[in-house]
Coordinates of C-alpha atoms in Angstrom, one line a residue:
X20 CA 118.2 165.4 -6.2
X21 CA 119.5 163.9 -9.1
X22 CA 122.1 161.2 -10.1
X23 CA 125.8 162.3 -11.2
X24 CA 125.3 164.3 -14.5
X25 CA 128.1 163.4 -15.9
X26 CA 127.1 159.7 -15.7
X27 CA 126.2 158.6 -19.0
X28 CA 126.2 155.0 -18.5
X29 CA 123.1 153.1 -18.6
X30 CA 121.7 152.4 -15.2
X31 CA 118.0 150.8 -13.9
X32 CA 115.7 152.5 -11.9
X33 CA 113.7 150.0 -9.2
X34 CA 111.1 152.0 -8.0
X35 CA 108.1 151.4 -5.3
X36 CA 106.5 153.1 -2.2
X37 CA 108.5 151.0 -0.1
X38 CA 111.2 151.4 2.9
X39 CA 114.6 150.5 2.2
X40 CA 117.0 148.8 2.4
X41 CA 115.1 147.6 5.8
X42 CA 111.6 148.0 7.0
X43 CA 109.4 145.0 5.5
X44 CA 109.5 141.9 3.5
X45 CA 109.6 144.2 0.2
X46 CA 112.6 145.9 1.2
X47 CA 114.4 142.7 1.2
X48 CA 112.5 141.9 -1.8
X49 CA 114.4 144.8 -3.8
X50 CA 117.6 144.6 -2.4
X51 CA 118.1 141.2 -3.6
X52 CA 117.0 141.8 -6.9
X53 CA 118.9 145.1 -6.8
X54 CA 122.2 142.8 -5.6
X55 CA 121.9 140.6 -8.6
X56 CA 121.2 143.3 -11.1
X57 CA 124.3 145.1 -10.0
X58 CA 126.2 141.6 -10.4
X59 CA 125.3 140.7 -13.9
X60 CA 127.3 144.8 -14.5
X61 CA 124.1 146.7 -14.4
X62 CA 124.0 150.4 -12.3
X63 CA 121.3 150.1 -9.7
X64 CA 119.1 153.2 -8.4
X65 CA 116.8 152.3 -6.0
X66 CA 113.8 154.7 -5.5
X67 CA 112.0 153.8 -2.4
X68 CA 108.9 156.0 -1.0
X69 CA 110.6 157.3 1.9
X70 CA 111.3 160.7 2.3
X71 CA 115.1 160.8 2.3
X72 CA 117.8 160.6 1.4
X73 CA 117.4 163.4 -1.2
X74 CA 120.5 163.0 -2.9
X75 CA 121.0 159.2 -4.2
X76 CA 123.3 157.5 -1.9
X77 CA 125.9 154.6 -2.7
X78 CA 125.0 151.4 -0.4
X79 CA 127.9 148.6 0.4
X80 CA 127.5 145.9 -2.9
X81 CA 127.5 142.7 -2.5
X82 CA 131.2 142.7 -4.1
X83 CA 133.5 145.3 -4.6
X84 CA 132.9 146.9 -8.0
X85 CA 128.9 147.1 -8.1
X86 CA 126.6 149.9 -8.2
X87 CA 123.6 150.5 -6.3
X88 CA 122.4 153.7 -4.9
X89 CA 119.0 154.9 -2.8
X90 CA 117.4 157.7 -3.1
X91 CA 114.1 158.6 -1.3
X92 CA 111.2 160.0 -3.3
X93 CA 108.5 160.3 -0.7
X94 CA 105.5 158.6 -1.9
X95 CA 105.0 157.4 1.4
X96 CA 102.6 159.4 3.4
X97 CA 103.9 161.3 6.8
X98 CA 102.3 159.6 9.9
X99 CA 101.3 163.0 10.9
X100 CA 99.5 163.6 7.8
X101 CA 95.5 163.7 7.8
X102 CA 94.1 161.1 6.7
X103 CA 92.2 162.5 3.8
X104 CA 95.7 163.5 2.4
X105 CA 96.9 159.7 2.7
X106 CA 94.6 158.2 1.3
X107 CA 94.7 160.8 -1.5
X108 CA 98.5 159.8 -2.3
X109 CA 97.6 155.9 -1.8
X110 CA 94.7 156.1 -4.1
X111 CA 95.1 159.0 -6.7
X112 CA 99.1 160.7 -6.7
X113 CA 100.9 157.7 -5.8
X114 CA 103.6 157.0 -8.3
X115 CA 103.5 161.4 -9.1
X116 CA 106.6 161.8 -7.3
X117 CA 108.3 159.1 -9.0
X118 CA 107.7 160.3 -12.7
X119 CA 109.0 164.0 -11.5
X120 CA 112.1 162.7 -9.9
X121 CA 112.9 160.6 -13.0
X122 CA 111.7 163.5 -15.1
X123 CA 114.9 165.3 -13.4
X124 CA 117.1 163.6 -14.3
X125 CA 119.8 164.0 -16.9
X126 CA 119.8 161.2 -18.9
X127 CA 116.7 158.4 -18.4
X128 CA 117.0 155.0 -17.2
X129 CA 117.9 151.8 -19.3
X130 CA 114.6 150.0 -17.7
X131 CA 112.1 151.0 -15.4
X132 CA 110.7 147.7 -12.2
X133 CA 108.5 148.8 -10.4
X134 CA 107.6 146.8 -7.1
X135 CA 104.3 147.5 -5.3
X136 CA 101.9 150.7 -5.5
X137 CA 98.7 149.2 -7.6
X138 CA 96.9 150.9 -9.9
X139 CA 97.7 154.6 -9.5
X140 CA 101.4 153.9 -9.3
X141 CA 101.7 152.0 -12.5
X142 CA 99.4 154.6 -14.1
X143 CA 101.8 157.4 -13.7
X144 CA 104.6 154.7 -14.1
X145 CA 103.8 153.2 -17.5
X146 CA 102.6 156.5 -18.7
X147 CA 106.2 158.1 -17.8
X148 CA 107.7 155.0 -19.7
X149 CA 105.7 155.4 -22.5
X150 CA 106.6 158.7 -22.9
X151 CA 109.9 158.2 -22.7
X152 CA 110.7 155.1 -24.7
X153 CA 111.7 153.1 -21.7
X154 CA 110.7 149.4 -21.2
X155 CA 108.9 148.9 -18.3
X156 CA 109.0 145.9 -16.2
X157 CA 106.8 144.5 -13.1
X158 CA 108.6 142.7 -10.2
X159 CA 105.1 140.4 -8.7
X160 CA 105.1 138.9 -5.6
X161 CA 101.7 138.4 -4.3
X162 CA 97.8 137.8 -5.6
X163 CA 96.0 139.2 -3.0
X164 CA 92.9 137.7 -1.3
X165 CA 90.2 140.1 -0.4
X166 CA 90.6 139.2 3.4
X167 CA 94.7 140.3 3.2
X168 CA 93.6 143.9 2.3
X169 CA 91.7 146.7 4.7
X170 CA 88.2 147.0 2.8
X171 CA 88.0 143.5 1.7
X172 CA 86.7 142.5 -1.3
X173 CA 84.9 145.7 -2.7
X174 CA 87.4 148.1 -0.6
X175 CA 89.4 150.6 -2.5
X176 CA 92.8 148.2 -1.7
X177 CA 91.9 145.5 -3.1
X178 CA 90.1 147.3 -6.2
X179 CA 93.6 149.0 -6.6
X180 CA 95.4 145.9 -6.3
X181 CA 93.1 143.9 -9.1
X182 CA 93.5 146.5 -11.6
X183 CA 97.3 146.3 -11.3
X184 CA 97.4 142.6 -11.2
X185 CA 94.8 141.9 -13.9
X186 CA 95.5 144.5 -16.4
X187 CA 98.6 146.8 -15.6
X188 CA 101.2 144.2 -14.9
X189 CA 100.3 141.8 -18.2
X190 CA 100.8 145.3 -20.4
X191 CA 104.2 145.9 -19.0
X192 CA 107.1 145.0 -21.5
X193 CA 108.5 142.3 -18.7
X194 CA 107.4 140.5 -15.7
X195 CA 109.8 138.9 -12.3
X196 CA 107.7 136.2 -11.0
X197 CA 108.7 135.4 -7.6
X198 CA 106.4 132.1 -7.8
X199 CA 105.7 129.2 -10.4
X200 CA 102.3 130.2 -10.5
X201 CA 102.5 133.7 -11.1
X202 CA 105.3 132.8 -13.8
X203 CA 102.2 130.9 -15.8
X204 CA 99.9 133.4 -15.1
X205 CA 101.7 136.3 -16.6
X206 CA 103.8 133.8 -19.5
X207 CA 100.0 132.5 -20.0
X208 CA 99.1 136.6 -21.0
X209 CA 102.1 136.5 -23.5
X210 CA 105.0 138.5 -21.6
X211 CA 108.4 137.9 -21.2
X212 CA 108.9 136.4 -17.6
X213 CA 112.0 135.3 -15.5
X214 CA 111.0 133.7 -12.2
X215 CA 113.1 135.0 -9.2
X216 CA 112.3 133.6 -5.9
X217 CA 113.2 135.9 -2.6
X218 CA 117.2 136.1 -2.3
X219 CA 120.0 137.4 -0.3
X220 CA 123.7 137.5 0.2
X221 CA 123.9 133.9 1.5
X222 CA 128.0 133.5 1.1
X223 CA 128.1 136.5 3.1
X224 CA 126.7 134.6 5.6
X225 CA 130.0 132.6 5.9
X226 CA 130.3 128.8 7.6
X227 CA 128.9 130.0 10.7
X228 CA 125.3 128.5 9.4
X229 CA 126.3 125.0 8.4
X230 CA 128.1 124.9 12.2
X231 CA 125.4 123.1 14.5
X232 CA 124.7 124.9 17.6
X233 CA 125.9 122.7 20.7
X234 CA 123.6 119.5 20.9
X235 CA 120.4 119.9 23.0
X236 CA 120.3 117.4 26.3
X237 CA 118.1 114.6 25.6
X238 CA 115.3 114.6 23.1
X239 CA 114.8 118.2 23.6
X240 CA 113.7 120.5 19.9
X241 CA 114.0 124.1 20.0
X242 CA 111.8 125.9 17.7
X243 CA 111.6 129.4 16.1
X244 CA 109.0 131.3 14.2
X245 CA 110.5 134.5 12.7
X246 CA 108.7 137.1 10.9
X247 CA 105.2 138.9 10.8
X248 CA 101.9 135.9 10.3
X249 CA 100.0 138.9 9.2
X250 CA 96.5 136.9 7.4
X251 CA 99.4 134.1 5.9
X252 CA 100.8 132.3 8.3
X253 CA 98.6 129.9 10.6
X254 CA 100.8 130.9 13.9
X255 CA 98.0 129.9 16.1
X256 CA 97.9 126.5 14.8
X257 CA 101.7 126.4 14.9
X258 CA 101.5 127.4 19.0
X259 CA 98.3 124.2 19.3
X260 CA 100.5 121.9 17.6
X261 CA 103.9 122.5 19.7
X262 CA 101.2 122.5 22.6
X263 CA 99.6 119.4 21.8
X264 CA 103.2 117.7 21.5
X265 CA 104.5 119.6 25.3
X266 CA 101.3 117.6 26.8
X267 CA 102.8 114.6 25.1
X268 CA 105.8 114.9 27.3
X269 CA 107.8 115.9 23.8
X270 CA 110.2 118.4 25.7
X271 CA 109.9 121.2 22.7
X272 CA 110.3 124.9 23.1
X273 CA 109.1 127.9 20.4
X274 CA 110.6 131.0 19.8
X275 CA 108.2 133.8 18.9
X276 CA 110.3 136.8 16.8
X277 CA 108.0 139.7 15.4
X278 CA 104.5 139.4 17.7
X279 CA 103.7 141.2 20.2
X280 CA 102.4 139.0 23.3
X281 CA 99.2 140.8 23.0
X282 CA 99.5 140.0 19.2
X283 CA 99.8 136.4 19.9
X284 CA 97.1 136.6 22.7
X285 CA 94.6 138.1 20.4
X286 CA 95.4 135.0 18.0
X287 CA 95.0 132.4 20.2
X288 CA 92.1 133.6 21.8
X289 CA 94.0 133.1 25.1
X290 CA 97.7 133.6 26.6
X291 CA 100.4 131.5 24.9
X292 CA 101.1 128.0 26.9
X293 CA 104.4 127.7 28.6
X294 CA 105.9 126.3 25.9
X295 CA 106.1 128.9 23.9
X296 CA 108.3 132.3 24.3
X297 CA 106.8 135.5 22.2
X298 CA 110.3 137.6 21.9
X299 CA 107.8 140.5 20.3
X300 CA 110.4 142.7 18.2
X301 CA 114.3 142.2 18.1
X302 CA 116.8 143.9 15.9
X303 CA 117.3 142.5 12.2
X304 CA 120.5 142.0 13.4
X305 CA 120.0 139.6 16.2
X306 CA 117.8 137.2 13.8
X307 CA 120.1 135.2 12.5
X308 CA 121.5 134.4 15.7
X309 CA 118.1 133.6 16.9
X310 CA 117.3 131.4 13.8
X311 CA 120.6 129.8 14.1
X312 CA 120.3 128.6 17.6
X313 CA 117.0 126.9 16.6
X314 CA 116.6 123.2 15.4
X315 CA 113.8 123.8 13.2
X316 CA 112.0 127.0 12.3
X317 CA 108.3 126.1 11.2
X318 CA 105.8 127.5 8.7
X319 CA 102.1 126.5 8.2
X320 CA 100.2 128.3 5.7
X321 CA 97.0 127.1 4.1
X322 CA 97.0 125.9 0.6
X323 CA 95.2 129.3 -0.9
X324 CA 95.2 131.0 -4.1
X325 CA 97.1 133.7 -2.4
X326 CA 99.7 131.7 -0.7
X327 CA 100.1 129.4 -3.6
X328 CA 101.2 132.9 -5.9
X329 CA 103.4 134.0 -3.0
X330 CA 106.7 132.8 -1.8
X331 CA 107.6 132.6 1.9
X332 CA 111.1 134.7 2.4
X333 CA 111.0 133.7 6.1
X334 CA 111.6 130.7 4.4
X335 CA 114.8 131.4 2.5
X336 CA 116.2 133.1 5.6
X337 CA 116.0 130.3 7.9
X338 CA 117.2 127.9 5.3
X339 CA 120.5 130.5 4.8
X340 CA 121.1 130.5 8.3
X341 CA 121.3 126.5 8.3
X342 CA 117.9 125.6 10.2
X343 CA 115.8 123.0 8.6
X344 CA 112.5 123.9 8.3
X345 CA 109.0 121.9 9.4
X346 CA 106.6 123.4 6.5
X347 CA 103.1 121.7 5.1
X348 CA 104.0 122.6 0.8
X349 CA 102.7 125.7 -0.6
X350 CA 103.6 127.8 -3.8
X351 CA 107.2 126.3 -4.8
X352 CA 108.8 124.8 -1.4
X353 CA 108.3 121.1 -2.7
X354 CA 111.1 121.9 -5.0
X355 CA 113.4 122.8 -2.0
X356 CA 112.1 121.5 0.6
X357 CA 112.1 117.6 0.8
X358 CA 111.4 115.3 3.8
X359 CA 114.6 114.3 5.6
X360 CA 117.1 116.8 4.1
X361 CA 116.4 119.7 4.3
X362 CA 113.5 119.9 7.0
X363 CA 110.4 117.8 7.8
X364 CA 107.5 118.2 5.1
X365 CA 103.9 118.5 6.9
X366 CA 101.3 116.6 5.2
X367 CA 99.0 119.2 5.7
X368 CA 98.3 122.4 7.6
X369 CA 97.0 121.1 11.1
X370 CA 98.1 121.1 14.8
X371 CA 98.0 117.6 14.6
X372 CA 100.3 116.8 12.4
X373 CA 103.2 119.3 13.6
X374 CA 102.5 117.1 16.7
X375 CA 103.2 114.0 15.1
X376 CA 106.2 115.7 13.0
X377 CA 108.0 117.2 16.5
X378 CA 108.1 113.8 17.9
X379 CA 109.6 112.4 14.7
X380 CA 112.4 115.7 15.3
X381 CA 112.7 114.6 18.9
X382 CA 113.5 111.4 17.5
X383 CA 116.5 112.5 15.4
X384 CA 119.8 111.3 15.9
X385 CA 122.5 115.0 16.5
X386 CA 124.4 113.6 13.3
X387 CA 120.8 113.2 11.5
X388 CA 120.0 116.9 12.6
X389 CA 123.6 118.3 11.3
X390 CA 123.3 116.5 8.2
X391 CA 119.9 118.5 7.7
X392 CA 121.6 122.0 8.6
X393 CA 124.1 121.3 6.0
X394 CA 121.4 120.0 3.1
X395 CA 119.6 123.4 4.6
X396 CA 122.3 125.7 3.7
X397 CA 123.5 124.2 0.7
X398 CA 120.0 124.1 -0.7
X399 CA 120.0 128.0 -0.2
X400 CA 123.3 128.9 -1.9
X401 CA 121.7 126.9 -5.0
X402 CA 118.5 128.1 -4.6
X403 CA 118.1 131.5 -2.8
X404 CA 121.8 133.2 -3.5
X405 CA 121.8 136.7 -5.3
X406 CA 124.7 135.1 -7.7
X407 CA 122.3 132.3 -9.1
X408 CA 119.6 134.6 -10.3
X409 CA 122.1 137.3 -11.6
X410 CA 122.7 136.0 -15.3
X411 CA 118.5 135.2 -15.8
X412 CA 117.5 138.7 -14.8
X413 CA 120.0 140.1 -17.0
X414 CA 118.9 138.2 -19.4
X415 CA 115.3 139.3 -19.0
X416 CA 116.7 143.3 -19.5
X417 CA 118.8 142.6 -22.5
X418 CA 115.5 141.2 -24.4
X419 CA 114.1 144.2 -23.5
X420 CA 116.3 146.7 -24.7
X421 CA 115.7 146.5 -28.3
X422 CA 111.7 146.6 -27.2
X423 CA 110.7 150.3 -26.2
X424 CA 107.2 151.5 -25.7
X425 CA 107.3 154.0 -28.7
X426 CA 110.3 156.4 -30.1
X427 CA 112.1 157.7 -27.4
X428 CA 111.2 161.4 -26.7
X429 CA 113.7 163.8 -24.6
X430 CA 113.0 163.7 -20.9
X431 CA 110.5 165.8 -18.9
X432 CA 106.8 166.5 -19.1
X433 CA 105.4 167.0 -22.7

């Protein structure tokens, strides 16, 4: 259950009732922060809230040399659990388990980032740091809007959720913004922030992504939507825009990854036209081919409070795989997304003016679109590689070192 005791080097515990390393957007959330924290020379533990493994196991790094291990702590309810006991461990224990595995170990973690889990989690979280002298440090993606969470506004979700935004997160020693706006928020409050954005292994990716697939005849644009909409992204006005621009005679195709068709159905209010494909689920593994044999992925979100705090990772991917992206501008894409180089820049969130963009694609010359694939990947090995946020979120845990909660007690319960 525990890490190697005779380990004494300092290592950093990343914890949250999460999956890992695959499973939903957070999972890739943490491993890329994970990936750069074991670049800048720091030992990695992840502690995700599944229920295995039981013993912390080593995961491939990013280059040879790095640490980071997984180990499964089980904050996550069992599907075949009654549903008094999960919401118990949601609403009351969650974060419990956490403490007592890190309460087991030998020697206690340089830092302490904690991704996800609302109020109870960071209850039991800061409380364990406190005790133990350990800086504490938040990883924020997301402001949540009352109509994201089951409940709504006065539900027990998005009760949870306030709490940890409002009060938990600006008392925690340190703060990884994954948006501009959540950077001022939390800076605004007087804590020591580092703004990360949602990363990967892009050289890993290799040269395949700035190779163009082979030309499409004529005037023809493939399309591609990757990724859950959940209450985010506006996929139905996505499907009435490339609609709208079919009955134009625009010969345009969409690629629907994630969806089920009765998802999409059920969005639409009626059965997807025939110009657009709903794949439902594939493998994580056959994404990148899908996104790579697209000319444009798209992304519409309206310009909330919510969408402004978060950042879109379907975003980053598709950009890493070398396909421009047609996006309206929401939280920090205007500083990586620009009109003509990197994708096509939506004036605002409307079917009618993806119409108007997809005839300006059809438009586009085969040198004009390769150009764009390369700006596309290029723009993600500044922007969204592991290696360029490395030295920053270092940076962030050295400050923090000399900056404990109180006088560092011995481990375990007091």
């Amino acid at each position: 259950m525990s890490i190697d005791e005779e380990a004494t080097a300092p290592w950093v515990a990343y914890a949250g009732p999460f999956r890992f390393p695959w499973g939903e957007a957070g999972s890739r959330r943490v491993w890329g922060n994970a990936q750069s924290l074991a670049l800048s020379g720091r030992r990695v533990v992840v502690l995700s809230g599944e229920h295995g493994p039981e013993t912390p196991e080593e995961l491939p790094g990013v280059e040879a040399g790095v640490s980071i291990r997984h180990v499964g702590v089980g904050e996550l309810p069992r599907p075949d659990e009654p549903l008094l006991a999960k919401s118990l461990q949601w609403l009351v224990r969650a974060g419990r388990r956490t403490a007592d595995w890190l309460d087991a170990q030998p020697n206690r973690p340089s830092h302490v980032i904690v991704y996800g889990g609302g109020m109870p989690y960071m209850v039991h979280l800061r409380r364990w740091c406190r005790r133990n002298g350990v800086p504490v440090l938040t990883d924020v993606v997301e402001w949540y809007s009352p109509k994201q969470l089951l409940g709504g506004r006065f539900g027990p979700l998005h009760l949870s959720a306030k709490v940890a935004l409002r009060y938990h997160y600006p008392r925690c020693h340190g703060v990884i913004a994954i948006s501009s706006f959540l950077e001022s928020y939390y800076r605004d409050r007087g804590c020591a922030v580092v703004r990360v954005p949602p990363t990967l292994d892009v050289r890993a990716l290799g040269a395949a992504p700035v190779t163009p697939p082979a030309p499409a005849p004529g005037r023809r644009v493939r399309l591609v939507y990757a990724g859950s909409p959940g209450r985010k992204d506006l996929l139905a006005e996505t499907i009435r825009g490339v609609d709208l621009a079919a009955l134009d005679g625009c010969d345009v195709s969409l690629d629907v990854i994630g969806p089920s068709p009765d998802e999409v159905t059920r969005e639409l209010g009626a059965p997807p036209p025939p110009s657009v494909r709903v794949r439902g689920r594939v493998p994580q593994q056959e994404v990148a081919g899908l996104l790579r044999g697209a000319d444009f992925s798209i992304l519409m979100r309206e310009p909330a409070r919510f969408a402004q705090a978060g950042f879109p990772t379907k975003f980053c991917e598709s950009l890493a795989n070398g396909t421009p992206v047609i996006a309206n501008l929401t939280s920090d894409l205007r500083d990586h997304l620009h009109d003509g180089v990197e994708g096509l820049v939506l004036p605002d969130h409307t079917a009618t003016s993806l119409r108007r963009a997809l005839h300006r694609a059809a438009d586009l010359s085969a040198e004009a679109r390769a150009a764009m694939r390369r700006a596309a990947y290029e723009r993600a090995v500044a922007s969204f590689d592991v290696r360029a946020h490395a030295a920053a979120l270092d940076d962030l845990l050295t400050r923090l070192e000399g900056r404990p909660a109180q006088t560092p007690v011995p481990t375990g319960r007091s």
